[in-house]
Coordinates of N, CA and C and ligand atoms in Angstrom, one line a residue:
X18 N 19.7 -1.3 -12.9 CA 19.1 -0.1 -12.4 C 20.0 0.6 -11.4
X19 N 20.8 1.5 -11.7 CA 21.6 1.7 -11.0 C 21.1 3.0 -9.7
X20 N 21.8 3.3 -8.6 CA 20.8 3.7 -7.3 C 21.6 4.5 -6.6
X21 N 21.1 6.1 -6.6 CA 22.2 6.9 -5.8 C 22.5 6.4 -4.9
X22 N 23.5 7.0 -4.0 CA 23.9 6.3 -2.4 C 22.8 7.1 -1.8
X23 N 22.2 6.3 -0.7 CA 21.1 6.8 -0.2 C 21.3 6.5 1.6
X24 N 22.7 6.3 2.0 CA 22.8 6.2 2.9 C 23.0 7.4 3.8
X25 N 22.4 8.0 3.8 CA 22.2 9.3 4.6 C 20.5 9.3 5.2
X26 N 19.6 8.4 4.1 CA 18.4 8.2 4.5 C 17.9 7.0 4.8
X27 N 17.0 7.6 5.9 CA 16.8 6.1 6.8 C 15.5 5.1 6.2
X28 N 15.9 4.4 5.6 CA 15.3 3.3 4.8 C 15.2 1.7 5.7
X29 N 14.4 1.4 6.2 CA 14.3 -0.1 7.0 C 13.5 -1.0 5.7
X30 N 14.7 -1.9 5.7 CA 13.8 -2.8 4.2 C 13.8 -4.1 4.5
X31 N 12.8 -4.7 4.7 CA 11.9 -5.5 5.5 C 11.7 -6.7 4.3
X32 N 12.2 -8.0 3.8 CA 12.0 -8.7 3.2 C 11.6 -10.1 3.7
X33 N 11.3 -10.9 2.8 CA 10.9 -12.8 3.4 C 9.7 -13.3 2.4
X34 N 9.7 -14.6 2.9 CA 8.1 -15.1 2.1 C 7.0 -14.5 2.7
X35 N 5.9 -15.1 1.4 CA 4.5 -14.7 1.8 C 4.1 -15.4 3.6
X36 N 3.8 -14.7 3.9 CA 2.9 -15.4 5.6 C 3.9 -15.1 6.7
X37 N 5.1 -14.8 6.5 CA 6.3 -14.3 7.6 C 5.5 -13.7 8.1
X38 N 4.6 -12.4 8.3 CA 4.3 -11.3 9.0 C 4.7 -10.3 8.7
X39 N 5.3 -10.3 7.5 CA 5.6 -8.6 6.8 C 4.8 -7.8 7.6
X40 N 3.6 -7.5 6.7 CA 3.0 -6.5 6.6 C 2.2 -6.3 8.1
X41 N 1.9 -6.8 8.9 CA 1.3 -6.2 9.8 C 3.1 -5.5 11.1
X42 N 4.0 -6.5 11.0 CA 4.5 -5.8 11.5 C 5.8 -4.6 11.2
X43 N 5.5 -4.5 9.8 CA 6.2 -3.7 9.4 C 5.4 -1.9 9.4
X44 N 3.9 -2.5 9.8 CA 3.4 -1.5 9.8 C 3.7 -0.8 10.9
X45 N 3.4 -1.8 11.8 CA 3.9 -1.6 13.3 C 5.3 -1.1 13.8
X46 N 6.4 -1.5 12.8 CA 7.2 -0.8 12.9 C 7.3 0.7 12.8
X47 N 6.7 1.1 11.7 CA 6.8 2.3 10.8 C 5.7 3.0 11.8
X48 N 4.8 2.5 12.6 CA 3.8 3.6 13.3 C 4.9 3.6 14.7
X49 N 5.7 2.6 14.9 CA 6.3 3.2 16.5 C 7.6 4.3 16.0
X50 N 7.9 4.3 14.6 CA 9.2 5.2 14.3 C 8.7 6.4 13.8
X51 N 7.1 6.4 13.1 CA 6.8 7.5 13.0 C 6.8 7.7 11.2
X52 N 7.4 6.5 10.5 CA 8.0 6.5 9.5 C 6.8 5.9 8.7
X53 N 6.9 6.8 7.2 CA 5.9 6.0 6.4 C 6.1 4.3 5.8
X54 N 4.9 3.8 5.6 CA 4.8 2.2 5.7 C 4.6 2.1 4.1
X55 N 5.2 1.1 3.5 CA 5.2 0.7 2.0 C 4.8 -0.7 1.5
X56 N 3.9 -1.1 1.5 CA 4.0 -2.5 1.2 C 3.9 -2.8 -0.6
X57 N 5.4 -3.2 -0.8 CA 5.5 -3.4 -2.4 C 4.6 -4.6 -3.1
X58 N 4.1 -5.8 -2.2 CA 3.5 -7.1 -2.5 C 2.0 -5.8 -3.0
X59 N 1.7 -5.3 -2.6 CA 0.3 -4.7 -2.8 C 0.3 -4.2 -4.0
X60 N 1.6 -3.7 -4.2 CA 1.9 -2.4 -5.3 C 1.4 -3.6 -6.6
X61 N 2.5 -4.9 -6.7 CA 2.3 -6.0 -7.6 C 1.1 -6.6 -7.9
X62 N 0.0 -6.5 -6.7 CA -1.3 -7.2 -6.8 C -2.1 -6.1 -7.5
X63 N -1.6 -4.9 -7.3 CA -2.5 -3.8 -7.8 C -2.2 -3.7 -9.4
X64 N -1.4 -3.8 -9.8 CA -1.0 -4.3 -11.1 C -1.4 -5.4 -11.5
X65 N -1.1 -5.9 -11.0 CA -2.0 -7.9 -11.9 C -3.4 -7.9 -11.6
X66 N -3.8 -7.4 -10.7 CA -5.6 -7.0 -10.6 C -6.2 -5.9 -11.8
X67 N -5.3 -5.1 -11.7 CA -5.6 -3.7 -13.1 C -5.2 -4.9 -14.5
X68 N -4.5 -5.8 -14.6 CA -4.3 -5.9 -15.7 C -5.0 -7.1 -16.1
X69 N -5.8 -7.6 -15.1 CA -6.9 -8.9 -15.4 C -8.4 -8.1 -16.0
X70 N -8.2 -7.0 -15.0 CA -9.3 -6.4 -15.2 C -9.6 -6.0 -16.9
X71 N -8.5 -5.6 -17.4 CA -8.7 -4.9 -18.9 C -8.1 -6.3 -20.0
X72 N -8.2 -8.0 -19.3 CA -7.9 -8.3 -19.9 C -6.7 -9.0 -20.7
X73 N -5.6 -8.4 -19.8 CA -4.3 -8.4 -20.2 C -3.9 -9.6 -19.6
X74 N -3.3 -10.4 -20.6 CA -2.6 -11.8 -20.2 C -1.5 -11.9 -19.2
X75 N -1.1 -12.6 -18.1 CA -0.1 -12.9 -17.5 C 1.4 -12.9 -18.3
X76 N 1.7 -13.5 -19.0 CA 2.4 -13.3 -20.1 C 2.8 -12.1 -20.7
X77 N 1.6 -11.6 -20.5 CA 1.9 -10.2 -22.1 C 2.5 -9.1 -21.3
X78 N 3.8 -9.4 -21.7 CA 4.6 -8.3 -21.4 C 4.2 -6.3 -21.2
X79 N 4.8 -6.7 -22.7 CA 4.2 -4.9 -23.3 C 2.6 -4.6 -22.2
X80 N 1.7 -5.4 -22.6 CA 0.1 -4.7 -22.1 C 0.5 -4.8 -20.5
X81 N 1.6 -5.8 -19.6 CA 1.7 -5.3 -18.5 C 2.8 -3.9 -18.1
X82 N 3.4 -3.8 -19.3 CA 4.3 -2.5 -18.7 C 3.1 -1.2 -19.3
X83 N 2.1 -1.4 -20.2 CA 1.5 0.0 -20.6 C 0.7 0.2 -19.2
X84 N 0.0 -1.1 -18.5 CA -0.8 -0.7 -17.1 C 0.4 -0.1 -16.2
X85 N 1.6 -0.5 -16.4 CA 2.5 -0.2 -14.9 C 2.1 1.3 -15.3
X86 N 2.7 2.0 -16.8 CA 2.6 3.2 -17.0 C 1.7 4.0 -16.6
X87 N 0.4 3.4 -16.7 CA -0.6 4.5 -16.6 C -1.1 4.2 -14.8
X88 N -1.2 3.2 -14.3 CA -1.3 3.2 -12.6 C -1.3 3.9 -12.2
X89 N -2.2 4.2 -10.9 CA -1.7 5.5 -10.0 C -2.1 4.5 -8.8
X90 N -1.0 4.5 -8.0 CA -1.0 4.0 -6.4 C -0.6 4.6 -5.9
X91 N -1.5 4.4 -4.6 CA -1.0 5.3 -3.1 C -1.8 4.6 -2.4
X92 N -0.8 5.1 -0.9 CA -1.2 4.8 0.3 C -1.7 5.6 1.8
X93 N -2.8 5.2 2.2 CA -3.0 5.5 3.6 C -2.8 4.6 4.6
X94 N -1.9 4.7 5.9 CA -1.8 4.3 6.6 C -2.5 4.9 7.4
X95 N -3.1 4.1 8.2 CA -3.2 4.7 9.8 C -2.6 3.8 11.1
X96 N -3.1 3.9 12.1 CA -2.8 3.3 13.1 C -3.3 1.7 13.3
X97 N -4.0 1.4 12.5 CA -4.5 -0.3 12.7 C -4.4 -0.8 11.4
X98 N -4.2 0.1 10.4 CA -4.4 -0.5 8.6 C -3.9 0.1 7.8
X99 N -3.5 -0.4 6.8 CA -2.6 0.5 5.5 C -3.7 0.0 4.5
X100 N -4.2 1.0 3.9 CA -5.1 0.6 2.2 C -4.3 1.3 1.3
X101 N -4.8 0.4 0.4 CA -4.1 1.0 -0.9 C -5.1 1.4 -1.9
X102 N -4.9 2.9 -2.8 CA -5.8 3.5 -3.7 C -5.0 3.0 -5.0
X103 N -6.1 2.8 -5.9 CA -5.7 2.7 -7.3 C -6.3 3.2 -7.9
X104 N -5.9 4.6 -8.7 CA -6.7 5.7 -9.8 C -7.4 6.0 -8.6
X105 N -7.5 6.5 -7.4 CA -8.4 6.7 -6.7 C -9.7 6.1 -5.8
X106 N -9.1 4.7 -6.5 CA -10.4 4.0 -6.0 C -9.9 2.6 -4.3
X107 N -10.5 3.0 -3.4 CA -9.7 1.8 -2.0 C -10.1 -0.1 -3.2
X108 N -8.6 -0.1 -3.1 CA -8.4 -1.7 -3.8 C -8.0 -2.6 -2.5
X109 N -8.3 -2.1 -1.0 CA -7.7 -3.0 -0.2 C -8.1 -4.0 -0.3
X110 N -9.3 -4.6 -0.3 CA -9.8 -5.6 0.2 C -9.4 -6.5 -1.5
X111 N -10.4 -6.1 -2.8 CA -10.2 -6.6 -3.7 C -8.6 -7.3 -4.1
X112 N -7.8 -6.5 -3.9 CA -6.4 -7.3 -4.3 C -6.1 -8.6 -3.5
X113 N -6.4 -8.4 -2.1 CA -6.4 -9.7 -1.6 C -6.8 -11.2 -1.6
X114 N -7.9 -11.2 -3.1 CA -8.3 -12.3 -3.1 C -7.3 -13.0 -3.7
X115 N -7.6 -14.4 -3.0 CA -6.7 -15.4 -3.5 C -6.4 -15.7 -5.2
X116 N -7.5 -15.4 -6.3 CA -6.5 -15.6 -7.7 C -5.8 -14.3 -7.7
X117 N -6.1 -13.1 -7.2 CA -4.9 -11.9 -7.4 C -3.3 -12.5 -6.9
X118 N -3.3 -13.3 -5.6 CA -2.0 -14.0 -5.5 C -1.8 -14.8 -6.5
X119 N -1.9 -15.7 -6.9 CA -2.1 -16.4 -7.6 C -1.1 -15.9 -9.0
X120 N -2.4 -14.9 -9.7 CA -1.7 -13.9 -11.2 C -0.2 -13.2 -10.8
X121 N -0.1 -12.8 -9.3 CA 0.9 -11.6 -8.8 C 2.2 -12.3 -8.7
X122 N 2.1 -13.5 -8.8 CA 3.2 -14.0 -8.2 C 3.8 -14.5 -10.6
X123 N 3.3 -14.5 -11.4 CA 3.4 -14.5 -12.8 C 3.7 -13.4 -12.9
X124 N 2.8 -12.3 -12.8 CA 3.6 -10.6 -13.6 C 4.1 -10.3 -12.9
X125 N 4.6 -10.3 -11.6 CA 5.6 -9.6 -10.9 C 6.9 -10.5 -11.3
X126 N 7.0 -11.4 -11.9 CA 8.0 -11.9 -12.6 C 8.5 -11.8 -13.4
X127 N 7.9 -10.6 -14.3 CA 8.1 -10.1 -15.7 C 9.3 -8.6 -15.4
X128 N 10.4 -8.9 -16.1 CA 11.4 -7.7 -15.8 C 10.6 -6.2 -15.8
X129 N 10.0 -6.0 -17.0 CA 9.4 -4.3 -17.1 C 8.5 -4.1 -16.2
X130 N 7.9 -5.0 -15.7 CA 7.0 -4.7 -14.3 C 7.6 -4.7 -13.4
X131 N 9.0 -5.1 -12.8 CA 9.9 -5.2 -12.1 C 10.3 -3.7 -11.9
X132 N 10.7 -3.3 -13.5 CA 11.7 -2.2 -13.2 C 10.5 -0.9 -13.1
X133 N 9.6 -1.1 -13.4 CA 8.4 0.3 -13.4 C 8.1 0.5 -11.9
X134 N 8.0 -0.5 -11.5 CA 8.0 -0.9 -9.8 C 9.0 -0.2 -8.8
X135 N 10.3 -1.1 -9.1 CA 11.3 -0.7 -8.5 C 11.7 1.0 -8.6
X136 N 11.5 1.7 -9.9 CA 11.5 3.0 -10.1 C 10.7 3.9 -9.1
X137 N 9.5 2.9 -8.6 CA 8.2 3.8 -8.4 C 8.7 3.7 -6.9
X138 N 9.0 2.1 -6.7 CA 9.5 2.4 -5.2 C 10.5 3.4 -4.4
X139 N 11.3 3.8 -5.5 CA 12.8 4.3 -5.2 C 12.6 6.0 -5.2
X140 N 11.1 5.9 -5.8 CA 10.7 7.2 -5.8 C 10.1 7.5 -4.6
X141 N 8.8 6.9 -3.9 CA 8.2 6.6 -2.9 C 9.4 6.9 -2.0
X142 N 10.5 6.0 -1.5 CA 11.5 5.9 -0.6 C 12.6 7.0 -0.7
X143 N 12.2 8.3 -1.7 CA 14.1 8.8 -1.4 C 13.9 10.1 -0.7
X144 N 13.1 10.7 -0.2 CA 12.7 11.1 1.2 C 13.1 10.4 2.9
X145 N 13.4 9.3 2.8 CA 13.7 8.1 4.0 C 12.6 8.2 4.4
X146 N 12.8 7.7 5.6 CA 12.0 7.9 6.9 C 10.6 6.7 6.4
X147 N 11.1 5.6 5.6 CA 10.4 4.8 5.7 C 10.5 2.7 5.5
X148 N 9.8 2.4 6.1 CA 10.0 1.4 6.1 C 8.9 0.5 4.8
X149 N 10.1 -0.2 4.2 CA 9.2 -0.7 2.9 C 9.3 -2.5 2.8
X150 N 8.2 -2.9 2.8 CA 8.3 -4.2 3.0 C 8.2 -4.9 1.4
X151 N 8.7 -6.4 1.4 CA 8.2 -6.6 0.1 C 9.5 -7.9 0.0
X152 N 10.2 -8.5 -1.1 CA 11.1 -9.4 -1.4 C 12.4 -9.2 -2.1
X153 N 12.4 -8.1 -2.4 CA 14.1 -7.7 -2.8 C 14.5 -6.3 -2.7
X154 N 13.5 -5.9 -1.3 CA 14.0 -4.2 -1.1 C 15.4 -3.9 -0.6
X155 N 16.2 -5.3 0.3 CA 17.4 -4.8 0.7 C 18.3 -5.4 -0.2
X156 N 17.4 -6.2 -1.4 CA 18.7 -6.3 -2.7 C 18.8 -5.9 -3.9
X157 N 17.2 -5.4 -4.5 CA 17.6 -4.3 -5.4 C 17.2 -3.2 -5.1
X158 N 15.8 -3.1 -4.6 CA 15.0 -1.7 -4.7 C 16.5 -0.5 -3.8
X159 N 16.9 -0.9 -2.5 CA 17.5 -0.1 -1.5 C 18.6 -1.1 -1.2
X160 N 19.3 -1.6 -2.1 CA 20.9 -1.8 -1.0 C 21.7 -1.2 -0.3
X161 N 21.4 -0.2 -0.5 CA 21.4 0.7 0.5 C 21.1 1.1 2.0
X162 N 19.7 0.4 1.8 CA 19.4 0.9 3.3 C 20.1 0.6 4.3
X163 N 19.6 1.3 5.3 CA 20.0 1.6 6.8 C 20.5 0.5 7.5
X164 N 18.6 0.0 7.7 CA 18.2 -1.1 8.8 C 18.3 -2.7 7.4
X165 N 18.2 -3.5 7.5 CA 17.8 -4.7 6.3 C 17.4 -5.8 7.4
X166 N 16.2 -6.1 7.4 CA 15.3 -7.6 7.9 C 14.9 -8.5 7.1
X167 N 15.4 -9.7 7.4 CA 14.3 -11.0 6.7 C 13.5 -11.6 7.8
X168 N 12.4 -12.0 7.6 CA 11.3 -12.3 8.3 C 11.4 -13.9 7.3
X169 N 11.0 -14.4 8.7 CA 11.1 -16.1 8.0 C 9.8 -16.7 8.9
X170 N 9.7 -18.1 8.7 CA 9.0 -18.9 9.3 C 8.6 -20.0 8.4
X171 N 8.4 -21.1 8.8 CA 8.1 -22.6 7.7 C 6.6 -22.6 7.3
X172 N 6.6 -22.9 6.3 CA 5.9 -23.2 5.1 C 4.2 -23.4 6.5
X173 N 4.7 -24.2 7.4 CA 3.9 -25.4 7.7 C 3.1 -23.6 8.6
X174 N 4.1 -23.1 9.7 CA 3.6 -22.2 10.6 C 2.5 -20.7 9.6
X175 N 3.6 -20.4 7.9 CA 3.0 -19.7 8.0 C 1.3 -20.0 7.0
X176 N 1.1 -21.4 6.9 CA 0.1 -21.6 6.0 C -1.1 -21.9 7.0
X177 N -0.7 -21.9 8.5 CA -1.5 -22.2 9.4 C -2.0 -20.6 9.9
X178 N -1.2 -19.3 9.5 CA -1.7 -17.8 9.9 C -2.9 -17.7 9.3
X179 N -2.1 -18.4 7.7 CA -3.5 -18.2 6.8 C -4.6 -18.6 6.7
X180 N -4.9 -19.5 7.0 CA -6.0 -20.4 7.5 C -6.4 -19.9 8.3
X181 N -5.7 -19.2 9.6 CA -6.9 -18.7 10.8 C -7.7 -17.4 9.8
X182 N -6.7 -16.6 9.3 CA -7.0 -15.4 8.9 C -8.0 -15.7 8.0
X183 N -8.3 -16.9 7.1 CA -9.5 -16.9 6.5 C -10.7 -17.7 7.1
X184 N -10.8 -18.5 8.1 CA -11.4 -19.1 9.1 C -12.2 -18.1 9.5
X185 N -11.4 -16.7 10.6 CA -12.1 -15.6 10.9 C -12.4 -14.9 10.2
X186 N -12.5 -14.9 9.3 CA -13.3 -13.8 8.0 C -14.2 -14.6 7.2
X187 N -14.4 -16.2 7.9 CA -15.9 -16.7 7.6 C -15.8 -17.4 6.2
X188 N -14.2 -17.7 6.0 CA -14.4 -17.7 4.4 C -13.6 -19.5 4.3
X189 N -14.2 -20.6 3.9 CA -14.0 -21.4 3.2 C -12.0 -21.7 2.9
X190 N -11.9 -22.9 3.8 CA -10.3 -22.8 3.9 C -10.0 -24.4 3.8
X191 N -9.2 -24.8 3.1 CA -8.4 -26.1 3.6 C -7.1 -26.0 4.0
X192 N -6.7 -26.3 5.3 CA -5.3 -26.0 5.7 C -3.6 -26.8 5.0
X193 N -4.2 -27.9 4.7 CA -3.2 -28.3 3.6 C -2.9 -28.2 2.1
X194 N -3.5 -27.6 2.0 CA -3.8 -27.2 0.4 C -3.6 -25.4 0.3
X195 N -3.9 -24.4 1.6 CA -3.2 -23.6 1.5 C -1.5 -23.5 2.0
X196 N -0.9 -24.4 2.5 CA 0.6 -25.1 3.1 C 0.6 -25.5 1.5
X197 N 0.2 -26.0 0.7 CA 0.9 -26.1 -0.5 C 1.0 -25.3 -1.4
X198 N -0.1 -24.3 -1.2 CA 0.0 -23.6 -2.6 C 1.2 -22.2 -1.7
X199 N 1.3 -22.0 -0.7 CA 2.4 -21.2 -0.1 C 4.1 -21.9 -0.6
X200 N 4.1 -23.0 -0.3 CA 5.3 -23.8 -1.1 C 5.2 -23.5 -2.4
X201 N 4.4 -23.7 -3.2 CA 4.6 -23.6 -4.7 C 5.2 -22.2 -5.1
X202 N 4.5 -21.2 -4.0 CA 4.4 -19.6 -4.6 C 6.1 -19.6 -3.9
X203 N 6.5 -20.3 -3.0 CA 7.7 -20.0 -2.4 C 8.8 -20.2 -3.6
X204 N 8.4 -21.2 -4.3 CA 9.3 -22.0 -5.3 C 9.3 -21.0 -6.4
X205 N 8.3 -20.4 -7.0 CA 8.3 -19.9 -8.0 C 8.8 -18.3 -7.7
X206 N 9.0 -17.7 -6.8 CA 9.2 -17.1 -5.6 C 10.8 -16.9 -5.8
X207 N 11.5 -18.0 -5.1 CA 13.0 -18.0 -4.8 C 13.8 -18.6 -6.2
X208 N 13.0 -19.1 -7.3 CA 13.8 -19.2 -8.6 C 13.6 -18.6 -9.8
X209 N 12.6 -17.6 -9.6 CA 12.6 -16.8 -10.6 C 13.8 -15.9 -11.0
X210 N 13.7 -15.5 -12.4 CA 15.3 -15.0 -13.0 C 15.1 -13.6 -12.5
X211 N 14.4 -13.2 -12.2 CA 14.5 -11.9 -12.1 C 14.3 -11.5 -10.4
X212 N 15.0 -11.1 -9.8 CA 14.8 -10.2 -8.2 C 14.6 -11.6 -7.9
X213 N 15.0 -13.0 -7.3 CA 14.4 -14.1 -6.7 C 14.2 -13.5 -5.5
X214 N 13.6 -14.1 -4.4 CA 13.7 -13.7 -3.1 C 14.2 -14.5 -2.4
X215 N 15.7 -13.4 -2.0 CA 17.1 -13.3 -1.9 C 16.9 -12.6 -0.5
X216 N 17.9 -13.3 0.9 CA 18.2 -12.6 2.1 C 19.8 -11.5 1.3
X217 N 19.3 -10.4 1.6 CA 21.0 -9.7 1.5 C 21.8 -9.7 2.4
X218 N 23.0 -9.8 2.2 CA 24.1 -10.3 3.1 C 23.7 -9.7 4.9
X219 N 24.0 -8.5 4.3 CA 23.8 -8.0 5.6 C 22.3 -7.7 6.6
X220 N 21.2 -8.6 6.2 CA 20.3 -8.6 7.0 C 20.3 -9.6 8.5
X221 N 18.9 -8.7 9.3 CA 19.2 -9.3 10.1 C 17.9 -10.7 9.8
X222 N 18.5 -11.8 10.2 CA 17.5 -12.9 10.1 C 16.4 -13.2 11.5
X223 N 15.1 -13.3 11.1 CA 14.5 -13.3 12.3 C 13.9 -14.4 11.8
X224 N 13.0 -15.7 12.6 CA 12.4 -16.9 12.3 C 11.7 -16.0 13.1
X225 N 10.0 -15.8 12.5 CA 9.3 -15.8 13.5 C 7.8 -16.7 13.9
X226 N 9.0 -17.8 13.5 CA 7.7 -19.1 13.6 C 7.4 -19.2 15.1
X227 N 7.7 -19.4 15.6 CA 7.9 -19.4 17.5 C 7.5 -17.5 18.2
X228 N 7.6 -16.5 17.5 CA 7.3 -15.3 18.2 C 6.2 -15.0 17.7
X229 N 5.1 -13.9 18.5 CA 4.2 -13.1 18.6 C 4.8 -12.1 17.5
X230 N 3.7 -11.1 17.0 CA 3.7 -10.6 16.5 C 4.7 -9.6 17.3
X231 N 4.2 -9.2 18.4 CA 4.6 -8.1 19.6 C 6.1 -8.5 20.1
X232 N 6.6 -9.9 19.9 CA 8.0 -10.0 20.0 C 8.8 -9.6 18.7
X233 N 8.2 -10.2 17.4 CA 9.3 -10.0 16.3 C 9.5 -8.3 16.5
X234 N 8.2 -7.6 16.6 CA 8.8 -5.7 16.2 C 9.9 -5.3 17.4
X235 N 9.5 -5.8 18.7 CA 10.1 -5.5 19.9 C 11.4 -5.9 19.8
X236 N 11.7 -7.2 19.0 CA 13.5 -7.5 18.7 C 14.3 -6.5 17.6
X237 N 13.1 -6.1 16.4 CA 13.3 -5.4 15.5 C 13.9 -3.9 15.6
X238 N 13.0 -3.6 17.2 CA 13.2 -1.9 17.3 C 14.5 -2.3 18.4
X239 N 14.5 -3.0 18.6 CA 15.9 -3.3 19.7 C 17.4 -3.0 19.5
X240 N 17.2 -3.6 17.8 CA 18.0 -3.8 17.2 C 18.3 -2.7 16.2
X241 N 17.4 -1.7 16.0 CA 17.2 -0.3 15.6 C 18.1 0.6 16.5
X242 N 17.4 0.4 18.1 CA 18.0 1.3 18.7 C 19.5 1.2 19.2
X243 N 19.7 0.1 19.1 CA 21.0 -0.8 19.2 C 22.2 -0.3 18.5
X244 N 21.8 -0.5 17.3 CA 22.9 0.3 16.2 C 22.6 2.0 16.1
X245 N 21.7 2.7 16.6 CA 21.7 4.4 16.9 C 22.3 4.7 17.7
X246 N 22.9 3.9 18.7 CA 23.6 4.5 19.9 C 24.6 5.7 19.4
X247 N 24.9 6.0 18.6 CA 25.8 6.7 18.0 C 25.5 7.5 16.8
X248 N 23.7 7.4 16.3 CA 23.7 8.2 15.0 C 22.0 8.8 15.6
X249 N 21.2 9.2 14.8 CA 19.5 9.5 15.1 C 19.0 8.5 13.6
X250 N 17.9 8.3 13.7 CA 16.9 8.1 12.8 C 17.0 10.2 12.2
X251 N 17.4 10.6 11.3 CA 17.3 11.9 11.1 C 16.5 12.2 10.0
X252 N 16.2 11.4 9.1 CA 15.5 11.5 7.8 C 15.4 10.1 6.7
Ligands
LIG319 O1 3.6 -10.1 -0.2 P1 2.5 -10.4 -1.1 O2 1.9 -11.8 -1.0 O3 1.4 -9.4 -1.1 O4 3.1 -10.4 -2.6 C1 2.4 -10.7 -3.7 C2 3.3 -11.2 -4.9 O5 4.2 -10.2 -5.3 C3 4.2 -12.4 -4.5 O6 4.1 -13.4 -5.5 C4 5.6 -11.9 -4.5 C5 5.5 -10.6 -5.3 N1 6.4 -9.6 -4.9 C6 7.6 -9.3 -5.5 O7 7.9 -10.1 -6.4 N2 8.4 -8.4 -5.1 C7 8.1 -7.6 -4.0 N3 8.9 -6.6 -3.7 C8 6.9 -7.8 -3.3 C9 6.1 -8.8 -3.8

């Protein structure tokens, strides 16, 4: 899929495993720069949720590239939350359930859902001025971009976020058994044939098993402003 040069626009592409803290501090990024927030993991759950729904096998190729076709996603961000609409309807909460991970982590492995995706993303992003989180934005979607982050942290730290996060939402958790099923998704994750989740050379690597949420963005925009000394965030 080959990808104009897009370095003129300012693209921060924010990749790593499930439980690093993507998404909340990528949001956080994108509300302190002003820039719109993308989370591609959502885009994939919204697809394998649409395509459970009508039935469509994990496998079946073709019936998952006809849903990528016909989808309509978008997003609202605000200042504490990003949801996501599908055909109009808020799928935040719904995609989140645990078999949506589960199926997301099989069709997002299928190439035509790949490339309907990455099209959609590349559309989303060629405006700049946004930061898009997800697992192969600084190596296929945008090799290009600007800024490039990998967000990390062990298996063990981040299956323990998840567990609080479902603890406090009152919901039924075993903390070892979500630490395994995070390894498995990692495995299937980092050797799949298509887009594996790959650091690109030139990202910057952050472990943020040991930081706060409030340190990893604060190293992040550091390291933004760091390399501007000499250019703007301009678009
Ligand atoms: O980040 P997440 O847990 O919401 O992602 C859900 C699944 O989607 C996960 O199995 C990885 C996959 N995914 C992907 O293959 N490529 C992306 N750019 C984002 C997510």
């Amino acid at each position: 899929m080959p990808i104009k040069n897009q370095k003129n626009k300012t693209i921060i592409a924010i990749d790593g495993p499930a439980g690093a803290g993507k998404t909340t501090i990528s949001r956080l990024v994108a509300n302190h720069l002003g820039f719109t927030y993308i989370d591609t993991g959502a885009m994939y759950r919204a697809v394998a949720l649409k395509a459970y729904e009508n039935g469509i096998d994990t496998d079946d190729e073709k019936g998952l590239e006809s849903i990528c076709k016909k989808i309509k996603i978008t997003f609202k961000t605000t200042k504490k939350e990003n949801r996501i609409f599908v055909n109009g309807k808020d799928w935040s909460e719904k995609i989140r359930q645990p078999f949506v991970g589960e199926i997301t982590s099989r069709t997002s492995a299928k190439p035509r859902v790949r490339e309907a995706m990455v099209k959609l993303q590349r559309r989303m992003g060629r405006n700049g001025k946004v930061v898009m989180e997800g697992r192969d934005i600084g190596t296929v979607v945008f090799p290009n971009a600007r800024f490039k982050f990998y967000l990390d942290a062990s298996p063990e730290t981040r299956g323990k976020r998840r567990y609080l996060e479902l603890i406090a939402k009152n919901e039924k958790a075993l903390l070892q058994d979500i630490i395994d099923e995070i390894k498995k998704r990692d495995k299937r994750d980092l050797s799949r044939e298509h887009s594996p989740l790959k650091m690109a050379k030139d990202a910057v690597y952050i472990d943020t098993s040991n930081m706060t949420i409030n340190d990893v963005v604060e190293k992040m925009l550091r390291v933004i402003k760091e390399r501007l000394k000499f250019g703007s965030l301009c678009c």
